[in-house]
XYZ file of C-alpha atoms in Angstrom:
432
model
C 128.175 -26.595 -47.515
C 129.986 -28.046 -50.531
C 129.030 -31.281 -52.248
C 132.160 -33.021 -50.934
C 131.174 -32.306 -47.344
C 127.639 -33.608 -47.946
C 129.015 -36.722 -49.638
C 131.241 -37.552 -46.687
C 128.452 -36.885 -44.210
C 126.059 -39.173 -46.065
C 128.694 -41.905 -46.351
C 129.448 -41.669 -42.637
C 125.754 -41.927 -41.754
C 125.284 -44.954 -43.998
C 128.375 -46.728 -42.675
C 127.544 -46.203 -39.025
C 123.874 -47.117 -39.559
C 124.795 -50.261 -41.497
C 127.205 -51.411 -38.804
C 124.863 -50.603 -35.939
C 123.940 -53.658 -33.930
C 121.539 -51.775 -31.674
C 118.791 -49.977 -32.462
C 128.938 -28.308 -26.617
C 132.176 -28.169 -25.670
C 133.012 -26.264 -22.429
C 136.478 -25.482 -21.064
C 135.034 -25.447 -17.553
C 133.478 -28.365 -15.708
C 130.148 -29.593 -17.026
C 128.095 -28.392 -14.038
C 131.570 -31.880 -11.338
C 140.134 -47.569 9.597
C 140.923 -49.693 11.485
C 140.577 -48.553 15.147
C 143.286 -49.750 17.519
C 141.805 -50.523 20.958
C 143.756 -51.481 24.067
C 142.251 -54.827 25.076
C 143.325 -54.223 28.685
C 141.581 -50.876 28.978
C 138.189 -50.518 30.651
C 135.253 -50.245 28.275
C 134.283 -46.920 29.824
C 137.687 -45.423 28.995
C 138.058 -46.471 25.333
C 135.831 -43.674 24.028
C 138.286 -41.075 25.326
C 141.400 -42.668 23.830
C 142.792 -41.466 20.501
C 143.083 -44.165 17.855
C 146.491 -44.888 16.362
C 145.231 -43.444 13.087
C 144.506 -40.115 14.806
C 148.022 -39.727 16.229
C 150.737 -37.902 14.305
C 154.354 -36.980 14.666
C 156.528 -34.907 12.362
C 154.012 -34.709 9.516
C 152.312 -31.344 9.093
C 149.370 -32.040 6.753
C 147.497 -34.966 5.243
C 144.209 -35.783 3.525
C 141.821 -37.435 5.954
C 138.459 -39.131 5.730
C 136.164 -37.692 3.098
C 139.151 -36.075 1.348
C 139.243 -33.391 4.068
C 142.645 -31.767 4.832
C 143.981 -32.451 8.316
C 146.727 -30.737 10.328
C 148.918 -32.270 13.016
C 148.058 -30.338 16.210
C 149.767 -31.400 19.459
C 150.246 -34.932 18.157
C 146.681 -35.439 16.922
C 145.352 -35.164 13.360
C 142.784 -32.364 13.378
C 140.347 -31.750 10.466
C 140.531 -28.410 8.657
C 137.900 -26.848 6.411
C 136.732 -29.179 3.608
C 137.942 -28.288 0.120
C 135.471 -26.057 -1.741
C 133.785 -26.848 -5.039
C 136.179 -27.643 -7.904
C 139.024 -28.421 -5.504
C 140.298 -31.670 -3.988
C 142.820 -32.650 -1.324
C 146.358 -33.701 -2.294
C 149.188 -33.991 0.264
C 146.950 -32.173 2.751
C 146.285 -29.131 0.583
C 143.305 -28.127 -1.557
C 144.187 -27.919 -5.265
C 142.090 -26.882 -8.249
C 140.371 -29.227 -10.680
C 138.340 -28.614 -13.835
C 136.170 -31.688 -13.246
C 133.098 -31.788 -11.038
C 131.228 -34.858 -9.845
C 128.785 -36.358 -10.395
C 127.858 -34.327 -13.492
C 131.130 -34.805 -15.371
C 130.884 -38.588 -15.292
C 127.787 -38.335 -17.506
C 127.989 -37.789 -21.296
C 129.123 -34.415 -22.624
C 128.352 -32.637 -25.865
C 131.932 -32.745 -27.025
C 133.362 -34.081 -30.243
C 134.755 -37.260 -28.720
C 134.442 -39.111 -25.417
C 135.032 -42.540 -23.933
C 134.403 -44.501 -20.743
C 136.722 -47.424 -20.181
C 136.895 -50.251 -17.655
C 139.465 -53.037 -17.385
C 140.182 -55.477 -14.619
C 141.994 -58.583 -13.469
C 139.759 -61.235 -11.930
C 140.261 -64.608 -10.259
C 137.990 -67.489 -9.309
C 138.017 -69.736 -6.242
C 140.639 -72.003 -7.841
C 143.016 -69.120 -8.521
C 142.403 -69.007 -12.272
C 143.029 -65.547 -13.735
C 140.798 -63.670 -16.184
C 140.834 -60.178 -17.633
C 138.000 -58.024 -18.931
C 137.517 -54.812 -20.869
C 134.454 -52.691 -21.554
C 134.748 -49.428 -23.482
C 132.059 -47.076 -24.745
C 133.331 -44.661 -27.414
C 130.965 -41.766 -28.094
C 131.264 -39.729 -31.277
C 129.041 -37.096 -29.689
C 127.607 -34.768 -32.299
C 130.442 -34.129 -34.677
C 128.170 -34.909 -37.639
C 124.879 -34.381 -35.892
C 124.797 -38.142 -35.260
C 125.081 -39.635 -31.742
C 127.321 -42.501 -32.881
C 128.730 -45.125 -30.497
C 131.345 -47.843 -30.771
C 131.533 -50.445 -27.996
C 134.365 -52.867 -27.279
C 133.978 -55.910 -25.030
C 136.975 -58.094 -24.242
C 137.455 -61.191 -22.089
C 140.713 -63.119 -21.732
C 141.270 -66.487 -20.057
C 144.885 -66.746 -18.920
C 144.668 -70.517 -18.465
C 143.634 -71.289 -22.055
C 145.000 -68.198 -23.798
C 141.541 -67.455 -25.217
C 140.775 -63.815 -26.004
C 137.200 -63.139 -27.058
C 136.327 -59.671 -28.293
C 133.332 -57.820 -29.647
C 133.125 -54.562 -31.593
C 129.612 -53.147 -31.821
C 128.273 -49.957 -33.418
C 125.133 -48.135 -32.404
C 123.339 -44.860 -33.059
C 121.280 -43.423 -30.203
C 121.087 -40.382 -27.968
C 122.675 -40.812 -24.527
C 121.091 -40.594 -21.114
C 122.433 -37.261 -19.823
C 121.143 -37.571 -16.248
C 123.824 -35.576 -14.366
C 123.730 -37.578 -11.129
C 123.958 -41.045 -12.678
C 125.594 -42.960 -15.517
C 123.660 -45.195 -17.900
C 125.288 -46.545 -21.059
C 123.824 -49.407 -23.083
C 123.825 -51.271 -26.385
C 122.436 -54.751 -27.153
C 125.684 -56.443 -26.053
C 126.906 -54.282 -23.164
C 125.683 -51.964 -20.436
C 126.833 -49.830 -17.509
C 124.599 -48.513 -14.745
C 125.784 -46.350 -11.853
C 123.738 -44.509 -9.269
C 124.788 -41.813 -6.831
C 126.757 -44.313 -4.711
C 129.493 -44.972 -7.326
C 128.667 -48.657 -7.555
C 128.850 -49.723 -11.192
C 126.893 -52.626 -12.691
C 128.672 -53.836 -15.842
C 127.593 -56.478 -18.327
C 129.148 -57.572 -21.590
C 129.069 -60.415 -24.111
C 131.881 -61.468 -26.446
C 131.628 -64.731 -28.386
C 131.713 -67.655 -25.907
C 132.311 -65.469 -22.844
C 130.211 -62.944 -20.926
C 130.212 -61.189 -17.562
C 127.948 -59.512 -15.030
C 130.077 -57.546 -12.573
C 129.561 -55.173 -9.654
C 132.308 -52.568 -9.236
C 132.587 -50.508 -6.044
C 134.896 -47.487 -5.964
C 136.109 -46.631 -2.470
C 139.197 -44.614 -3.472
C 137.777 -41.781 -5.551
C 139.078 -40.181 -8.751
C 142.598 -39.225 -9.794
C 142.729 -35.981 -11.812
C 145.456 -36.428 -14.392
C 147.639 -33.428 -15.049
C 146.820 -32.347 -11.501
C 143.631 -30.535 -12.517
C 141.990 -33.140 -14.767
C 143.301 -31.794 -18.075
C 146.104 -33.194 -20.241
C 147.511 -32.315 -23.657
C 146.710 -34.962 -26.263
C 150.182 -34.736 -27.837
C 151.722 -31.658 -29.445
C 149.524 -32.197 -32.518
C 146.201 -31.221 -30.962
C 144.593 -29.686 -27.889
C 143.816 -30.724 -24.327
C 141.307 -33.249 -23.068
C 139.597 -33.738 -19.730
C 140.829 -36.948 -18.117
C 140.413 -38.700 -14.793
C 140.716 -42.290 -13.585
C 139.333 -44.428 -10.818
C 142.491 -46.437 -10.371
C 141.441 -49.198 -7.973
C 137.876 -50.508 -7.859
C 136.708 -53.634 -6.031
C 135.011 -56.197 -8.288
C 132.745 -59.149 -7.666
C 130.364 -60.951 -9.951
C 129.992 -63.717 -12.485
C 131.960 -64.638 -15.577
C 130.282 -66.971 -18.069
C 132.264 -69.435 -20.160
C 130.191 -71.315 -22.741
C 127.192 -70.458 -20.575
C 128.653 -71.907 -17.368
C 128.831 -69.378 -14.488
C 132.099 -68.746 -12.633
C 132.148 -66.601 -9.483
C 134.977 -64.058 -9.675
C 136.467 -61.250 -7.620
C 139.294 -58.825 -8.316
C 140.200 -55.218 -8.998
C 139.294 -52.928 -11.872
C 140.310 -49.580 -13.335
C 138.145 -46.893 -14.928
C 139.154 -44.121 -17.349
C 136.929 -41.308 -18.574
C 138.204 -38.871 -21.186
C 136.523 -36.262 -23.373
C 137.146 -33.047 -25.284
C 137.456 -31.284 -28.602
C 140.804 -32.787 -29.602
C 141.371 -34.227 -33.078
C 142.065 -37.984 -32.794
C 142.987 -38.287 -36.455
C 146.313 -36.481 -36.042
C 147.580 -38.906 -33.394
C 150.242 -41.304 -34.657
C 149.775 -43.745 -31.804
C 150.248 -44.239 -28.089
C 151.379 -46.690 -25.436
C 149.310 -46.564 -22.234
C 150.069 -48.333 -18.956
C 147.868 -48.885 -15.900
C 149.584 -50.491 -12.907
C 148.132 -51.518 -9.540
C 150.919 -52.272 -7.045
C 150.611 -54.742 -4.183
C 151.328 -51.952 -1.653
C 148.191 -50.035 -2.690
C 149.860 -47.522 -5.026
C 149.047 -47.041 -8.723
C 150.583 -45.620 -11.885
C 149.043 -44.336 -15.107
C 151.538 -43.525 -17.853
C 150.713 -42.345 -21.384
C 153.269 -42.143 -24.249
C 152.314 -40.284 -27.446
C 154.627 -41.386 -30.243
C 156.037 -38.869 -32.705
C 157.155 -40.896 -35.737
C 155.057 -43.442 -37.605
C 158.133 -45.330 -38.768
C 160.126 -45.172 -35.531
C 158.196 -46.100 -32.352
C 161.109 -44.983 -30.187
C 160.466 -41.315 -31.051
C 158.347 -39.812 -28.260
C 156.262 -36.715 -28.932
C 154.934 -36.307 -25.392
C 154.502 -38.452 -22.288
C 152.776 -37.919 -18.970
C 151.418 -39.838 -16.044
C 150.287 -39.991 -12.440
C 151.664 -41.878 -9.461
C 149.264 -42.320 -6.544
C 150.892 -43.464 -3.309
C 149.240 -45.805 -0.773
C 147.852 -42.752 1.066
C 146.048 -41.587 -2.079
C 148.305 -38.595 -2.803
C 149.206 -37.903 -6.431
C 152.560 -37.066 -8.023
C 152.641 -35.992 -11.676
C 155.062 -37.898 -13.928
C 156.704 -36.457 -17.049
C 158.604 -38.126 -19.875
C 161.824 -37.300 -18.020
C 160.708 -39.286 -14.967
C 159.960 -42.623 -16.637
C 161.982 -44.945 -18.853
C 160.082 -47.658 -20.739
C 162.041 -50.261 -22.719
C 160.260 -52.921 -24.832
C 161.754 -56.377 -24.342
C 159.917 -58.360 -27.025
C 157.353 -58.080 -29.824
C 154.320 -59.895 -31.195
C 153.039 -60.008 -34.792
C 149.335 -60.183 -35.588
C 148.260 -62.645 -38.259
C 144.981 -60.731 -38.600
C 146.127 -57.136 -39.141
C 149.848 -57.571 -39.828
C 150.641 -55.230 -36.965
C 153.829 -55.684 -34.960
C 153.355 -54.706 -31.322
C 155.973 -54.288 -28.584
C 155.453 -56.835 -25.845
C 156.847 -57.063 -22.298
C 158.632 -54.002 -20.944
C 161.138 -52.806 -18.390
C 159.517 -49.881 -16.553
C 161.700 -47.582 -14.441
C 160.817 -44.529 -12.332
C 164.147 -43.697 -10.727
C 162.901 -41.002 -8.335
C 160.344 -43.436 -6.892
C 162.770 -46.337 -6.710
C 160.683 -48.379 -9.165
C 162.285 -50.899 -11.540
C 159.880 -53.597 -12.711
C 159.382 -55.903 -15.679
C 155.877 -55.930 -17.165
C 154.866 -59.188 -18.868
C 151.831 -60.902 -20.345
C 151.210 -64.621 -20.704
C 148.666 -64.085 -23.517
C 150.355 -62.354 -26.484
C 147.243 -62.210 -28.683
C 145.016 -59.597 -27.062
C 144.489 -57.492 -30.181
C 141.210 -55.719 -30.991
C 140.930 -55.705 -34.804
C 138.088 -53.403 -35.826
C 136.939 -51.181 -38.698
C 137.949 -47.942 -36.988
C 141.310 -48.439 -35.256
C 143.267 -51.625 -34.612
C 144.875 -51.782 -31.196
C 146.203 -54.165 -28.539
C 144.636 -54.114 -25.078
C 145.969 -56.688 -22.678
C 146.125 -57.830 -19.085
C 149.638 -57.822 -17.651
C 151.473 -58.500 -14.412
C 154.725 -57.023 -13.173
C 157.398 -57.676 -10.574
C 160.673 -56.118 -9.530
C 161.878 -53.563 -7.012
C 160.257 -50.540 -5.370
C 162.099 -48.402 -2.817
C 164.663 -51.140 -2.263
C 162.206 -53.962 -1.625
C 160.376 -56.512 -3.764
C 157.169 -55.428 -5.451
C 154.609 -56.706 -7.910
C 151.116 -56.197 -9.186
C 148.651 -56.405 -12.046
C 147.507 -54.018 -14.741
C 146.622 -53.402 -18.374
C 148.527 -52.038 -21.363
C 147.060 -50.380 -24.464
C 149.017 -50.078 -27.727
C 147.663 -48.176 -30.727
C 149.024 -47.157 -34.107
C 151.057 -50.314 -34.710
C 148.670 -51.953 -37.206
C 147.808 -49.306 -39.778
C 144.573 -47.403 -40.272
C 141.495 -49.271 -41.536
C 139.378 -47.831 -44.344
C 136.624 -46.577 -42.056
C 139.132 -44.579 -40.012
C 140.453 -42.959 -43.198
C 136.907 -42.095 -44.268
C 136.154 -40.413 -40.957
C 139.476 -38.591 -41.175
C 138.302 -37.110 -44.498
C 134.934 -36.267 -42.952
C 136.664 -34.487 -40.069
C 138.771 -32.396 -42.428
C 135.739 -31.522 -44.568
C 133.581 -30.680 -41.572
C 136.091 -28.081 -40.405
C 134.399 -25.751 -42.871
C 131.215 -26.007 -40.830
C 130.411 -23.605 -37.960
C 131.436 -26.107 -35.255
C 134.031 -25.840 -32.511
C 136.808 -28.421 -32.815
C 139.548 -27.274 -30.495
C 137.851 -25.949 -27.369
């Protein structure tokens, strides 16, 4: 190993250790109703009656309880064989996935990985709050298990946006059936029941939240793998797109009971993040129970309108997924916001159209300053709401938007970019 490589490695170790506030790549997976009762009927007869949910008409297939395919047989939904390992049900058919649960929710030995939660919350008086918690894991690129944690809390009533960026160096808990992530200022704990306990502190705000996922994961790209722009390779990627939330938000130490809905992303792989110019990411939870994830990779540092690649997922109220391409979605920025901290100029408020789905909505935020300035990568991560038309009728909902690459690259990012380039000479796998 040349002296330049050693120099960069030592510098990276020193920088991460100084900033710390706390103490193998694999192409395959890492291992993973309401009942309608006739009130006039006799009690003895109700057990023999089919529920409305069991009856079917012209439909041929659907995904039933437990993600089991069902077929319409003589007017009644009839379960088929459950999908085998590494398959899931979509529109009544078993399709392949590269992700296996619960093992693939735990940390991997890849070059880069992150777990991400955002959500829109409200209290008993109808006040709206947003939260973010993200654990970035540098895995073992340099032989160092380096972490960067972001905590964000926004108060829509006051316009306050408190944020925390924390660095840590520690080995992860790789228990395959659970998820445990922690630093001094934030933690996530999840057992086998997919109930997540989240805590985070940022300046004058904090939260302790319980998140319960009843919908299950969405495998982006159809099989849980997407291309991270034309400049690098694929990543594994799934979301839990609608999670029930309850818990406590703290404002200057005073507790506030909150409820709402959250979103989880988990992404990992051997892709090179340093070649990405920037991206615009949208998460949308519609009032009718459907969701959209849409990811735009930009292709020109000087012209944000140039798109390199774009992709997404639409999940209908039944839980079935349709893949979206850049030809399916039109996103038009309506405004902009300039950061006094980083000098970045971010697009703000958008018209979002998916013609084939009959969707035409305007996405807006009432809190323009939701930027996360930090030593590695400045970005904007904000709670939004939207309203407009879907399939000819009114629609609306809540969500989050992430904007990166609009505020330059801090010095630490440039250092790690040099380290990455130097480390390519080492016997490590970068693109698998």
